[in-house]
Amino acid sequence: MPAALQKPRTLINVEMDERTVLFPDGKFLSHISVFEEDGRVRLEAVFLFNESRQPADIATLDVEDARELARAVMDGVFQGRTQHVLSDAAKVALIFNPNGFILRFGEGAALRELFIASPAIIRLAQGLLRMVDRLSAAPAH
């Protein structure tokens, strides 16, 4: 498709706080970028430091899995308990702790753990739902 006819890429930068850390790399985040890639929702870290040049990938989710993750986040915040999003394509655990949450994406060598506090995780859910809404919209004429 010619560049002039492609849908403009929407990037949603979700602000984090000083308690947001991505493991296994142990990098603090200032933001999480939420954007569309090949019809899926992609999450990438914006690190405060990354001299080791570690990849910024957090996760890539199908639209419905992204919607379910946002719902699980809100359930976890309001109910104060651990939640899971499991599908053929996604394995995400939202682990509740009194001081915040741990989002576990994937498993084994591909495991990414995001330590995140309540205000920031609600902003992440909002960013996910904004992107899901955009990707679910009927095409314009």
PDB file of N, CA and C in Angstrom, residues 1-10 36 134-137 139:
ATOM      1  N   MET A   1       0.853  -1.175   0.000  1.00  0.00           N
ATOM      2  CA  MET A   1       0.000   0.000   0.000  1.00  0.00           C
ATOM      3  C   MET A   1       0.899   1.239   0.000  1.00  0.00           C
ATOM      4  N   PRO A   2       0.654   2.198  -0.878  1.00  0.00           N
ATOM      5  CA  PRO A   2       1.462   3.420  -0.892  1.00  0.00           C
ATOM      6  C   PRO A   2       1.381   4.149   0.447  1.00  0.00           C
ATOM      7  N   ALA A   3       2.469   4.794   0.811  1.00  0.00           N
ATOM      8  CA  ALA A   3       2.546   5.481   2.110  1.00  0.00           C
ATOM      9  C   ALA A   3       1.422   6.493   2.288  1.00  0.00           C
ATOM     10  N   ALA A   4       0.998   7.153   1.218  1.00  0.00           N
ATOM     11  CA  ALA A   4      -0.058   8.165   1.318  1.00  0.00           C
ATOM     12  C   ALA A   4      -1.400   7.557   1.684  1.00  0.00           C
ATOM     13  N   LEU A   5      -1.607   6.260   1.396  1.00  0.00           N
ATOM     14  CA  LEU A   5      -2.890   5.613   1.673  1.00  0.00           C
ATOM     15  C   LEU A   5      -2.891   4.836   2.987  1.00  0.00           C
ATOM     16  N   GLN A   6      -1.734   4.675   3.617  1.00  0.00           N
ATOM     17  CA  GLN A   6      -1.670   3.927   4.863  1.00  0.00           C
ATOM     18  C   GLN A   6      -2.277   4.741   5.999  1.00  0.00           C
ATOM     19  N   LYS A   7      -2.915   4.011   6.928  1.00  0.00           N
ATOM     20  CA  LYS A   7      -3.458   4.651   8.127  1.00  0.00           C
ATOM     21  C   LYS A   7      -2.306   5.215   8.946  1.00  0.00           C
ATOM     22  N   PRO A   8      -2.413   6.457   9.406  1.00  0.00           N
ATOM     23  CA  PRO A   8      -1.316   7.028  10.193  1.00  0.00           C
ATOM     24  C   PRO A   8      -1.083   6.206  11.459  1.00  0.00           C
ATOM     25  N   ARG A   9       0.169   6.046  11.802  1.00  0.00           N
ATOM     26  CA  ARG A   9       0.522   5.265  12.983  1.00  0.00           C
ATOM     27  C   ARG A   9       0.219   6.083  14.230  1.00  0.00           C
ATOM     28  N   THR A  10      -0.578   5.517  15.099  1.00  0.00           N
ATOM     29  CA  THR A  10      -0.901   6.164  16.356  1.00  0.00           C
ATOM     30  C   THR A  10       0.009   5.602  17.433  1.00  0.00           C
ATOM     31  N   GLU A  36       0.118   0.243  17.294  1.00  0.00           N
ATOM     32  CA  GLU A  36      -0.375  -0.844  16.441  1.00  0.00           C
ATOM     33  C   GLU A  36       0.754  -1.324  15.546  1.00  0.00           C
ATOM     34  N   ARG A 134      -9.299   2.206  18.866  1.00  0.00           N
ATOM     35  CA  ARG A 134      -8.862   2.648  17.530  1.00  0.00           C
ATOM     36  C   ARG A 134      -8.839   1.481  16.544  1.00  0.00           C
ATOM     37  N   LEU A 135      -8.289   0.353  16.973  1.00  0.00           N
ATOM     38  CA  LEU A 135      -8.165  -0.805  16.070  1.00  0.00           C
ATOM     39  C   LEU A 135      -9.513  -1.475  15.810  1.00  0.00           C
ATOM     40  N   SER A 136     -10.487  -1.256  16.677  1.00  0.00           N
ATOM     41  CA  SER A 136     -11.813  -1.860  16.525  1.00  0.00           C
ATOM     42  C   SER A 136     -12.774  -0.958  15.762  1.00  0.00           C
ATOM     43  N   ALA A 137     -12.384   0.265  15.468  1.00  0.00           N
ATOM     44  CA  ALA A 137     -13.270   1.212  14.776  1.00  0.00           C
ATOM     45  C   ALA A 137     -13.540   0.770  13.345  1.00  0.00           C
ATOM     46  N   PRO A 139     -13.830   1.129   9.473  1.00  0.00           N
ATOM     47  CA  PRO A 139     -13.049   1.982   8.575  1.00  0.00           C
ATOM     48  C   PRO A 139     -13.877   3.136   8.025  1.00  0.00           C
TER      49      PRO A 139
END
